[in-house]
Coordinates of C-alpha atoms and ligand atoms in Angstrom, one line a residue:
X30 CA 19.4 -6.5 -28.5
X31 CA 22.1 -7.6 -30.1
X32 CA 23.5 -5.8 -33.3
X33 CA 26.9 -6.8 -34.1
X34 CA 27.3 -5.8 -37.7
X35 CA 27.4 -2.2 -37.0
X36 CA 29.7 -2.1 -34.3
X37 CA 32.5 0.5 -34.4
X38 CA 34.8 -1.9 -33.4
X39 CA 35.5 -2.9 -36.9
X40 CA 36.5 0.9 -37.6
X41 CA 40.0 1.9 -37.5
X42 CA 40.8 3.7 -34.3
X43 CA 41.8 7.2 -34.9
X44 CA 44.6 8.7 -33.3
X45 CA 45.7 12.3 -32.7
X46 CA 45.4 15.5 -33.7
X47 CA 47.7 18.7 -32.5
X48 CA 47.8 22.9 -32.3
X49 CA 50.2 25.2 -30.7
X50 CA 50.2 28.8 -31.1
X51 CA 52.5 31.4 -29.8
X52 CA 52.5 35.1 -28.9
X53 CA 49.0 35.5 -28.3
X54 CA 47.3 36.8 -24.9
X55 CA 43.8 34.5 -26.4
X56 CA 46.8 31.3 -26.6
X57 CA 44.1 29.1 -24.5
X58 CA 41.0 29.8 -26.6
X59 CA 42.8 29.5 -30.3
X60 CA 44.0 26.3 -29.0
X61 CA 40.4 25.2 -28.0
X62 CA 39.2 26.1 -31.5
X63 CA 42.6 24.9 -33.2
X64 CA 41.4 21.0 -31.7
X65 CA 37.8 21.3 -32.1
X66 CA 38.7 21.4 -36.0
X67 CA 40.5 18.5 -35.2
X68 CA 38.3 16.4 -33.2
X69 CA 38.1 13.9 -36.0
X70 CA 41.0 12.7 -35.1
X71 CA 40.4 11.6 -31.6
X72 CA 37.2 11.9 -29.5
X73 CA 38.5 10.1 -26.3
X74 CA 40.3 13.0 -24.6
X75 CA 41.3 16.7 -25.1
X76 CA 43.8 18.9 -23.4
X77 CA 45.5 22.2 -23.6
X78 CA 48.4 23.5 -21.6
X79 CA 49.6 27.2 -21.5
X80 CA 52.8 29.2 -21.1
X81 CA 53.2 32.8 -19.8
X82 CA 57.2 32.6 -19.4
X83 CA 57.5 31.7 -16.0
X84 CA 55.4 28.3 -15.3
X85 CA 53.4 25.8 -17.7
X86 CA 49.2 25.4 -16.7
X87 CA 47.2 22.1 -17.9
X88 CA 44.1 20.7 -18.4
X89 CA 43.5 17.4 -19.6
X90 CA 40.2 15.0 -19.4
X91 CA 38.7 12.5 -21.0
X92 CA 35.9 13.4 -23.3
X93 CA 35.3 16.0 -26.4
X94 CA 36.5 19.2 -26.3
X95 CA 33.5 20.7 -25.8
X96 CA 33.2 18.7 -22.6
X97 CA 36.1 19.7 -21.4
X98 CA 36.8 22.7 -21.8
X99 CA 34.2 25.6 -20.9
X100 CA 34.9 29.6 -20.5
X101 CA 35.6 29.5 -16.9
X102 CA 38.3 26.6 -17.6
X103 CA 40.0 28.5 -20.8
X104 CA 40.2 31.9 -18.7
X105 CA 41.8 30.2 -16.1
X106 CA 44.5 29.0 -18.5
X107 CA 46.5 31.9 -18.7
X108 CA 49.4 32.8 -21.0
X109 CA 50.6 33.7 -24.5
X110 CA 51.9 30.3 -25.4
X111 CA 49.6 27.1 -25.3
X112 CA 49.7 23.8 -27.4
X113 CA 46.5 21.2 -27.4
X114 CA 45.8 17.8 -28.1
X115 CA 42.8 15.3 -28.9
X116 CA 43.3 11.9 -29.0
X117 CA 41.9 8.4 -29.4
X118 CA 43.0 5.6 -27.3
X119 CA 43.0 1.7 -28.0
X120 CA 40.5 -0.2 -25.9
X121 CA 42.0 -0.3 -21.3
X122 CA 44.0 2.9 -21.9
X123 CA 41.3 5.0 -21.5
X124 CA 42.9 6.7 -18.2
X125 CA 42.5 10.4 -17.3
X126 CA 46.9 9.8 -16.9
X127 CA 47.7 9.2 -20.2
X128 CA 45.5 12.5 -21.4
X129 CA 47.8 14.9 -23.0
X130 CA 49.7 17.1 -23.2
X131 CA 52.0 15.3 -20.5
X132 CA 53.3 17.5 -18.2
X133 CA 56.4 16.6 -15.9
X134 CA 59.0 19.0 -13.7
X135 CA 62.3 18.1 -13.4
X136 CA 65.8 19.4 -12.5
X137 CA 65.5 21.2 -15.9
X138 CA 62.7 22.9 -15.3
X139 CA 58.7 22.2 -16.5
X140 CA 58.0 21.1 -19.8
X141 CA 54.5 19.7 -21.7
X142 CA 54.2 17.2 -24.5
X143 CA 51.7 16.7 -27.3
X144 CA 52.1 13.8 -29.5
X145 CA 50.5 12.4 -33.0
X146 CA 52.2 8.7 -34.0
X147 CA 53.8 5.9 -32.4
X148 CA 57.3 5.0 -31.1
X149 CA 58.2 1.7 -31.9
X150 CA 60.9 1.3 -29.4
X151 CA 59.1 2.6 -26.8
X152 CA 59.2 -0.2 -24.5
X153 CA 62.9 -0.9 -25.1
X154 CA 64.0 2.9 -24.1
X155 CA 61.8 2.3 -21.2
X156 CA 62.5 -0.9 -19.5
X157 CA 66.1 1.2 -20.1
X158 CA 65.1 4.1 -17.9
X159 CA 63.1 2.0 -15.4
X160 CA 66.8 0.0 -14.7
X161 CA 68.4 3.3 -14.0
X162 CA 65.0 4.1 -11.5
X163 CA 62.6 5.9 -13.7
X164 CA 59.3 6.4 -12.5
X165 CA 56.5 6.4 -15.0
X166 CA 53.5 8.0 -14.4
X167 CA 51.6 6.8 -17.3
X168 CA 51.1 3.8 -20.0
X169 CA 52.0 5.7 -22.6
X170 CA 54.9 5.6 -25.1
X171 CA 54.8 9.8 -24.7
X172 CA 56.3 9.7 -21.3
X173 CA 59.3 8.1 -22.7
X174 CA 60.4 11.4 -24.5
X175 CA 59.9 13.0 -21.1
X176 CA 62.3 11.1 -19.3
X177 CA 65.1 11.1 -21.8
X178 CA 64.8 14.9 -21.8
X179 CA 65.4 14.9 -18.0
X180 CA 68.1 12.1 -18.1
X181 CA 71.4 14.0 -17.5
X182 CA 73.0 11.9 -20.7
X183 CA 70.6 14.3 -22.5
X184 CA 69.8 17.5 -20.3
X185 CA 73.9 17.6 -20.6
X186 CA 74.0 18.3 -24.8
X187 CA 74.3 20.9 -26.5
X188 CA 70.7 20.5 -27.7
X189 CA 69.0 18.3 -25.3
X190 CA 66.0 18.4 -27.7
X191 CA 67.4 17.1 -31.2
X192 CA 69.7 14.5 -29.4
X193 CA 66.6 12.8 -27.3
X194 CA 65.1 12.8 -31.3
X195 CA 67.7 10.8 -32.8
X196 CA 66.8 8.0 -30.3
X197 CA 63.5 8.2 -31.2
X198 CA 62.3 5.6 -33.7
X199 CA 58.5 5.3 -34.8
X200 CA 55.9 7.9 -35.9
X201 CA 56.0 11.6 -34.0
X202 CA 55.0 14.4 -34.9
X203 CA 55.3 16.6 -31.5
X204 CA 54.8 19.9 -30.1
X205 CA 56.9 20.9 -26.8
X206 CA 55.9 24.0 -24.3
X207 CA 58.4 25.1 -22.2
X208 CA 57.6 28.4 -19.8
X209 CA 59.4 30.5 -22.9
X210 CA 58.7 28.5 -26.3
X211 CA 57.1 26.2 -28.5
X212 CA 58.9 23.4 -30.5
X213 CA 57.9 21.8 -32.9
X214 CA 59.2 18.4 -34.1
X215 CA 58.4 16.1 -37.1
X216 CA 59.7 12.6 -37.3
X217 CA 62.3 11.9 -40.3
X218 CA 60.1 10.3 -42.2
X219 CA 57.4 12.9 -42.0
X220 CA 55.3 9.9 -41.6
X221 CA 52.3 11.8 -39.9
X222 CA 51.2 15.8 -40.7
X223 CA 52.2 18.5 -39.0
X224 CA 51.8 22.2 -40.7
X225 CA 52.8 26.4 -39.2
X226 CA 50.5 28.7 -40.5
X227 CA 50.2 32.4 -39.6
X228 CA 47.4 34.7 -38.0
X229 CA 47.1 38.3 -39.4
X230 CA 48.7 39.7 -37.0
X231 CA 51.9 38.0 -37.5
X232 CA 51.6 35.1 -34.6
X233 CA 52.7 31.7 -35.5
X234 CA 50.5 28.5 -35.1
X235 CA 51.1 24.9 -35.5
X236 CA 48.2 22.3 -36.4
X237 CA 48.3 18.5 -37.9
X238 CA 45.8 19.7 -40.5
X239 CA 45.0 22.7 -42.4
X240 CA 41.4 23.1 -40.9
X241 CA 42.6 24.0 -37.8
X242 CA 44.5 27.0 -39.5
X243 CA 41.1 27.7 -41.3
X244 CA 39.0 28.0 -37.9
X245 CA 41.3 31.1 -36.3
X246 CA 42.0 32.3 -39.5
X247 CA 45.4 31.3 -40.1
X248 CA 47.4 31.1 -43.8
X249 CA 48.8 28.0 -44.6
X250 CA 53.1 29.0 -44.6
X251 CA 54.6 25.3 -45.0
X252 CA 54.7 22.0 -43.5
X253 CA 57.6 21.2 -40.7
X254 CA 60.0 19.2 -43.1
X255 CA 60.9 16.0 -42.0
X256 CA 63.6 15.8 -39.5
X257 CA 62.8 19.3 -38.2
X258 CA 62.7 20.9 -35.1
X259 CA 60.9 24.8 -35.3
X260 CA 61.0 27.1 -32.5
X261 CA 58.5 30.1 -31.6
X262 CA 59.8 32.6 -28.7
X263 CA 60.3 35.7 -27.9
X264 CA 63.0 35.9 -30.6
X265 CA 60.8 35.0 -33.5
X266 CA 60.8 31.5 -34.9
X267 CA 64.0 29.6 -36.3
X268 CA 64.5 26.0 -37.2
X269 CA 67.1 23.4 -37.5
X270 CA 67.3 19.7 -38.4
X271 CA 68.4 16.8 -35.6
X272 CA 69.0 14.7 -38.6
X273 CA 72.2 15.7 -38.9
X274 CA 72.3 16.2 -42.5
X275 CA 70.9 12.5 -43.2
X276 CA 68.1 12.6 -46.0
X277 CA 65.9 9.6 -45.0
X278 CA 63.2 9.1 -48.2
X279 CA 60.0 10.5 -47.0
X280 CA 57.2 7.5 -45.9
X281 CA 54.0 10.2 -45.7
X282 CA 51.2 8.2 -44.4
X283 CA 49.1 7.5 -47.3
X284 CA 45.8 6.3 -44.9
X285 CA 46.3 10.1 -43.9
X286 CA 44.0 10.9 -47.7
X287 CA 42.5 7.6 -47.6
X288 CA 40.6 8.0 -44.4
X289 CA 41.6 9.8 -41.6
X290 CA 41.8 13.9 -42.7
X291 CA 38.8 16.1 -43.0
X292 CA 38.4 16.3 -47.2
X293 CA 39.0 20.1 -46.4
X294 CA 42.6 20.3 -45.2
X295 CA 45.6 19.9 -47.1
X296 CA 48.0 17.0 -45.6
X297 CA 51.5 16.6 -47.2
X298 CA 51.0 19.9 -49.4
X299 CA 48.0 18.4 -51.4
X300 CA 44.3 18.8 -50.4
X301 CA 42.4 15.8 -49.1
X302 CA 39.3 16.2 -50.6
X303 CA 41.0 16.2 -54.3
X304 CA 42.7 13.3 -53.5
X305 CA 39.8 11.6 -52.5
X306 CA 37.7 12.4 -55.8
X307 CA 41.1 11.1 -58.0
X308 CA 40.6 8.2 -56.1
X309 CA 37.2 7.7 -57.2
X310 CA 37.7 8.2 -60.7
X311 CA 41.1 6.2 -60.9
X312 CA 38.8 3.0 -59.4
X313 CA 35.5 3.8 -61.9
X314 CA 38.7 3.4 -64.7
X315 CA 39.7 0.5 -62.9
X316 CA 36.4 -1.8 -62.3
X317 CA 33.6 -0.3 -63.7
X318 CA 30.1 -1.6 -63.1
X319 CA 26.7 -1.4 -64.8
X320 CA 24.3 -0.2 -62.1
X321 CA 21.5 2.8 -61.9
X322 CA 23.3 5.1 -59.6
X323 CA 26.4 5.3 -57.1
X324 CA 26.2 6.0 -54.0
X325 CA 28.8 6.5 -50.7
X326 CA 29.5 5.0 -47.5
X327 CA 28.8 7.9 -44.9
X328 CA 30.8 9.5 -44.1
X329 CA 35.0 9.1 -45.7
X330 CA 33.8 7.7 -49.2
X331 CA 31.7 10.7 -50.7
X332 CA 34.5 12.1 -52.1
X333 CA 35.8 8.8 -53.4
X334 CA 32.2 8.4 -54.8
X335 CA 31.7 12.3 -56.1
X336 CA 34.9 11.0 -58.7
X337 CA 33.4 7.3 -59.4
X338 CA 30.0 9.1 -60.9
X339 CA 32.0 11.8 -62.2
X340 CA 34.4 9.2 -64.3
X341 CA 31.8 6.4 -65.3
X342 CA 29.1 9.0 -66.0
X343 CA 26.6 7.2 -63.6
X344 CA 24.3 9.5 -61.6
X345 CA 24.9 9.9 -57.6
X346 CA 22.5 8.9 -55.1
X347 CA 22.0 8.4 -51.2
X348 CA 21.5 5.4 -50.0
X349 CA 21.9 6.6 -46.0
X350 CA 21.5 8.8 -43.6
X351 CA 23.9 9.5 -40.7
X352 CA 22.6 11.5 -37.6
X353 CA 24.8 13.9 -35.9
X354 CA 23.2 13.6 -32.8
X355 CA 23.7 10.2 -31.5
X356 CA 26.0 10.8 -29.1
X357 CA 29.8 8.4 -28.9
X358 CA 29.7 5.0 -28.5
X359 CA 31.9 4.4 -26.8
X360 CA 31.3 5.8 -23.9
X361 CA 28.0 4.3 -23.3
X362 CA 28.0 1.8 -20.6
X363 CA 27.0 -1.8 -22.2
X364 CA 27.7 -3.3 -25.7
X365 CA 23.8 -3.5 -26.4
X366 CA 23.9 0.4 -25.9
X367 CA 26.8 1.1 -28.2
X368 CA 25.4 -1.3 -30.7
X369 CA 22.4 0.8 -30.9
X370 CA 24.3 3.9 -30.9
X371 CA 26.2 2.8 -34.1
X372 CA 23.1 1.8 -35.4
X373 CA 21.5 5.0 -35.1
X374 CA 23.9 7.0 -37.0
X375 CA 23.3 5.2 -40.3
X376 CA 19.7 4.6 -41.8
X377 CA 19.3 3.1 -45.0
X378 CA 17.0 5.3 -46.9
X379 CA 14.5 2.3 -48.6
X380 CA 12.3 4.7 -50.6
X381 CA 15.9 5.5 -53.0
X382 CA 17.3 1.4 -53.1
X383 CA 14.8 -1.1 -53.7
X384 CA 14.9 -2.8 -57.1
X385 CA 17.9 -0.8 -57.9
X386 CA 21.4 -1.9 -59.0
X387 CA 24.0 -0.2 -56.9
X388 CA 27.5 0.9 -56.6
X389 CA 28.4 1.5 -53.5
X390 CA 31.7 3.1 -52.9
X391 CA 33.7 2.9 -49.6
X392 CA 36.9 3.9 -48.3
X393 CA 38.6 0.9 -46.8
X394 CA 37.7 -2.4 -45.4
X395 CA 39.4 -3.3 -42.5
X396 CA 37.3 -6.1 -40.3
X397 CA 35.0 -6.5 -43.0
X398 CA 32.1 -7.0 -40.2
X399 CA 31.2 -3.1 -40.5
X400 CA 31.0 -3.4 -44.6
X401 CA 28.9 -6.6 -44.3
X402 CA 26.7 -5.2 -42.1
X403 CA 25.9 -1.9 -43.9
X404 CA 25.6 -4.1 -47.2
X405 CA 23.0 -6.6 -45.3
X406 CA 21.1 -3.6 -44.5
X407 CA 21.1 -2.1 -48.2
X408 CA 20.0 -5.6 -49.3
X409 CA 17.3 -6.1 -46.8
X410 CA 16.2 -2.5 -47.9
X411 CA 15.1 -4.0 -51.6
X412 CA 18.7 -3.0 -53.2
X413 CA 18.7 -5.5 -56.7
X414 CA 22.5 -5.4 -56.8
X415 CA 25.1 -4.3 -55.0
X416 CA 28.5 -3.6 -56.7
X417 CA 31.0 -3.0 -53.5
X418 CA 34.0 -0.5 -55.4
X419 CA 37.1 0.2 -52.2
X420 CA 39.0 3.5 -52.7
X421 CA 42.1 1.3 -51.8
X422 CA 43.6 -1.6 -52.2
X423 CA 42.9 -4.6 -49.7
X424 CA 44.8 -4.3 -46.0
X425 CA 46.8 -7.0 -45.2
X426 CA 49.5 -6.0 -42.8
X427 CA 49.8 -4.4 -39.1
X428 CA 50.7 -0.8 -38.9
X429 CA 53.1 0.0 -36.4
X430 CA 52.9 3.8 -36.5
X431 CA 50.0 4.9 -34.6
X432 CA 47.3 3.2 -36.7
X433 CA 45.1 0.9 -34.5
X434 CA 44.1 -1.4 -37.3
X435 CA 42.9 -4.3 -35.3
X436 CA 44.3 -7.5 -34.7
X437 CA 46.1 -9.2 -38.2
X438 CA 44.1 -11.8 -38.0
X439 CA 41.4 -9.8 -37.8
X440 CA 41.7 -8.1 -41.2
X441 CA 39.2 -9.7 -43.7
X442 CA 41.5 -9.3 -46.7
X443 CA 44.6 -11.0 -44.5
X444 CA 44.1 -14.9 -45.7
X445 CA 41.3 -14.2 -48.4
X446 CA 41.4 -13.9 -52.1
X447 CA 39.0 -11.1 -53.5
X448 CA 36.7 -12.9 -54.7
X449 CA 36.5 -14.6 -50.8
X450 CA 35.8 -11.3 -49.5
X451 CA 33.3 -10.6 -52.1
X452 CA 31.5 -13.4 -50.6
X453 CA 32.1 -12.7 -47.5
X454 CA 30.6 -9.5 -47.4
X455 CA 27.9 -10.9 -49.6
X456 CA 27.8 -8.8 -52.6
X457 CA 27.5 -9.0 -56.5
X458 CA 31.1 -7.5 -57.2
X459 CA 33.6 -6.3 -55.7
X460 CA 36.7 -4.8 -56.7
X461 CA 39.3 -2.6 -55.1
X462 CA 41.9 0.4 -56.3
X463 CA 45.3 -0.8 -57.1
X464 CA 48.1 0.3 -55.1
X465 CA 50.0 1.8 -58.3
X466 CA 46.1 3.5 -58.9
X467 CA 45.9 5.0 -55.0
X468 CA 49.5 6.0 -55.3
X469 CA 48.7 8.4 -58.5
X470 CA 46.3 10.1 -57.2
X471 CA 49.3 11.5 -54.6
X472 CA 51.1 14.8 -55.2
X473 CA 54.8 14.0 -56.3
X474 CA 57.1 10.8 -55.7
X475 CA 55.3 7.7 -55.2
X476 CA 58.0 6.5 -52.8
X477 CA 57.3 9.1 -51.0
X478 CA 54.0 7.8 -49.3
X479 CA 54.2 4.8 -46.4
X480 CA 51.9 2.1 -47.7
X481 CA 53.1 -0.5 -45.5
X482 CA 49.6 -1.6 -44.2
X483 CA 49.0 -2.9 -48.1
X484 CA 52.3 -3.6 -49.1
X485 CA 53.4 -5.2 -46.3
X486 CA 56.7 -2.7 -47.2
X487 CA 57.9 -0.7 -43.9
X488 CA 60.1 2.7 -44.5
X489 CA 62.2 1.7 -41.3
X490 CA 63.0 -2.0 -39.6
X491 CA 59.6 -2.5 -37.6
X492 CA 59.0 -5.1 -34.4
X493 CA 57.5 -8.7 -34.8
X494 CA 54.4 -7.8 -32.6
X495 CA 52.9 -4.4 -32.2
X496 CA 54.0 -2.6 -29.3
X497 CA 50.9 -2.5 -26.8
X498 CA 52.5 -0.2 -24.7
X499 CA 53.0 2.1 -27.8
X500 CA 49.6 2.0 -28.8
X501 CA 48.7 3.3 -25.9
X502 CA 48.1 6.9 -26.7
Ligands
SF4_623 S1 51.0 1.4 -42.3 FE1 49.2 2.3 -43.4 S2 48.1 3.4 -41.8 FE2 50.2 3.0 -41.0 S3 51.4 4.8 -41.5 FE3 51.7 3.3 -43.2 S4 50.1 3.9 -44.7 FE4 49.6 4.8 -42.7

């Protein structure tokens, strides 16, 4: 059986998600919980290395966390320091190597890394290192940061750390364990979210979002500023800058709210959720419709959609179901049996559709294939009309920082006028939220926010062909 509309292929591949946490005997089991919060951002694999001042312990497979890691594998990972990763591959990476954290021991001593975002010239720094007689163990643009670390040009500075950061160019938002600290490191750009919070007893955690500090019970304290490196050690915590006293204009990734955090965190100091529900009521201002009711796309547009009833005054309905209990994808073995894995997370509930007139609110379109699908079903289901309303505008462009949007080509609103998608995806209307109307609904500066993959507009010079060996994480 052959489903192809509801692939997940035609979703955007997630990426990673990070925790650290220092000073804590229970380091290993906060960590578990601070990346099971976080598992939205990457199902493929899950890791968590520890420190207890003399040596650094891993473990790293592919699968959930929950697979994982179980009590007899946390208790084994002893220390007071761990960090943790989840992450989600793009399709032949998916190698138990590349799981992170990385972990390499070298002249310097043993050192882990965890990494959210993508370098972009990743494959230049390492065809550099391989011609001085690198080895790399992995595919994965991480790897590179390892081997500048160790290279004596760096391991010789003053601060080996911040001057292996100014080479870096890309997306990172990292977090370092060494045997007797934490560092943690956020690109100039601040292009991807990385927060510290603060457990009641005083210990110091880091997390991409703010639901991981919610799980262990951590305060929210600040976000690592762009261009800044934070330590947690024995001594306490301190910070300093490798950006020498540049200001680069922040490029916050604006897909972050769009799509990829769970509504309940804040990301970039403003809460996703409330974001979301602007978003919804900026595009009801922008293209409103004449229908019965409004209802979501499971599961990133209720939010979007809570705002598009709230602003135009139209009730909200449900128009599917999602199932939690389907199981991933992705892992099953043929195409037929992650067809019908995608398929069984999403029903169309028949009884609340037919004869009505619809809006139907979604997050993004990438593929278009997904969309089509979903609104093929919604139609076959009795729906009357179907009025598509995007939270954001039309994607048009690659993004080079750690977003696996698929092939350019590939997008449908790449070579296509709206109203060519709008029959493409075979509906009665379509419209989607302006860039200037997604952009208000963000907290302070507009220019603040990386919209490239609409715009077309990159913070920083970017390469002519994504970088497969980056977006290999
Ligand atoms: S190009 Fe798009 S997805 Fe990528 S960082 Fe920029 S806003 Fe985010």
């Amino acid at each position: 059986m052959s489903l192809p509309w509801l692939t997940d292929d035609s979703r955007i591949r997630e990426y990673c998600g990070l925790f650290g946490v220092y000073g804590r005997p229970d380091a290993a089991e906060l960590t578990y919980l601070g990346i099971y919060a976080q598992q939205h951002r990457g199902q493929e694999s899950a890791g968590i290395c520890t420190g207890d001042g003399r040596s650094i312990r891993r473990h790293a497979r592919l699968g959930l966390v929950t697979q994982v890691f179980d009590a007899s594998v946390l208790g084994s990972l002893a220390g007071h320091a761990a960090i943790g990763h989840v992450r989600y591959s793009t399709t032949g990476s998916s190698s138990e190597i590349n799981c992170q954290p990385l972990k390499v021991k070298s002249a310097q001593g043993e050192v882990a890394i965890a990494h959210n975002g993508n370098l972009i010239n990743a494959t230049d720094l390492r065809r550099t290192l391989e011609a001085r007689g690198a080895i790399f163990q992995t595919s994965s643009d991480t790897e590179v940061i390892l081997h500048l670390l160790a290279s004596p040009a760096h391991a010789g500075a003053d601060d080996p750390l911040a001057a292996v950061m100014r080479v870096l160019r890309g997306a990172f938002s990292l977090l370092f364990i060494f045997p007797d600290r934490i560092e943690a490191v956020r690109d100039p750009y601040g292009l991807r979210p990385l927060c510290i919070g603060k457990l009641p007893d005083g210990a110091v955690v880091f997390a991409s979002e703010t639901c991981a500090l919610d799980i262990v019970d951590a305060d929210y304290v600040r976000d690592v500023s762009p261009g800044e490196i934070v330590t947690l050690s024995d001594a306490g915590v301190s910070s300093r800058f490798f950006t020498e006293g540049e200001r680069t204009r922040p490029a916050h990734c604006i897909f972050e709210h769009v799509y990829f955090s769970d509504p309940s965190s804040n990301v970039f100091e403003q809460n996703v959720h409330a974001f979301r529900v602007a978003s919804g009521r900026q595009l009801a201002r922008e293209a409103p419709a004449d229908a019965d009711f409004v209802i979501p796309v499971p599961n990133c547009a209720r939010c979007a959609a809570i705002g598009f009833s709230e602003e135009s005054g139209l009730p909200r309905g449900r128009g599917f179901t999602t199932s939690h209990y389907s199981g991933r994808s992705f892992i099953m073995p043929t195409q037929d049996q992650r067809d019908l894995t995608v398929r069984m997370k999403l029903n169309v509930i028949r009884e609340a559709v037919r004869g009505k007139r619809l809006v139907v609110v979604e997050d993004s379109v990438v593929r278009g294939t997904t969309t089509r699908g979903k609104m093929g079903a919604l139609r076959k289901a009795g729906a009357r009309e179907i009025h598509l309303r995007v939270a954001s505008p039309p994607i048009r462009h690659p993004c080079y920082f750690g977003i696996d949007f698929p092939d350019p080509a590939k997008l449908v609103a790449r070579e296509r006028t709206v109203e060519e998608i709008c029959e493409f995806l075979e509906v009665d209307s379509l419209a989607y939220l302006s860039l200037e109307g997604l952009l208000s609904c963000a907290r302070g500066a507009a220019s603040n926010y990386c919209t490239s993959c609409f715009s077309g507009d990159y913070p920083m010079p970017v390469p002519l062909t994504v970088d497969k060996l980056a977006l290999e994480k």
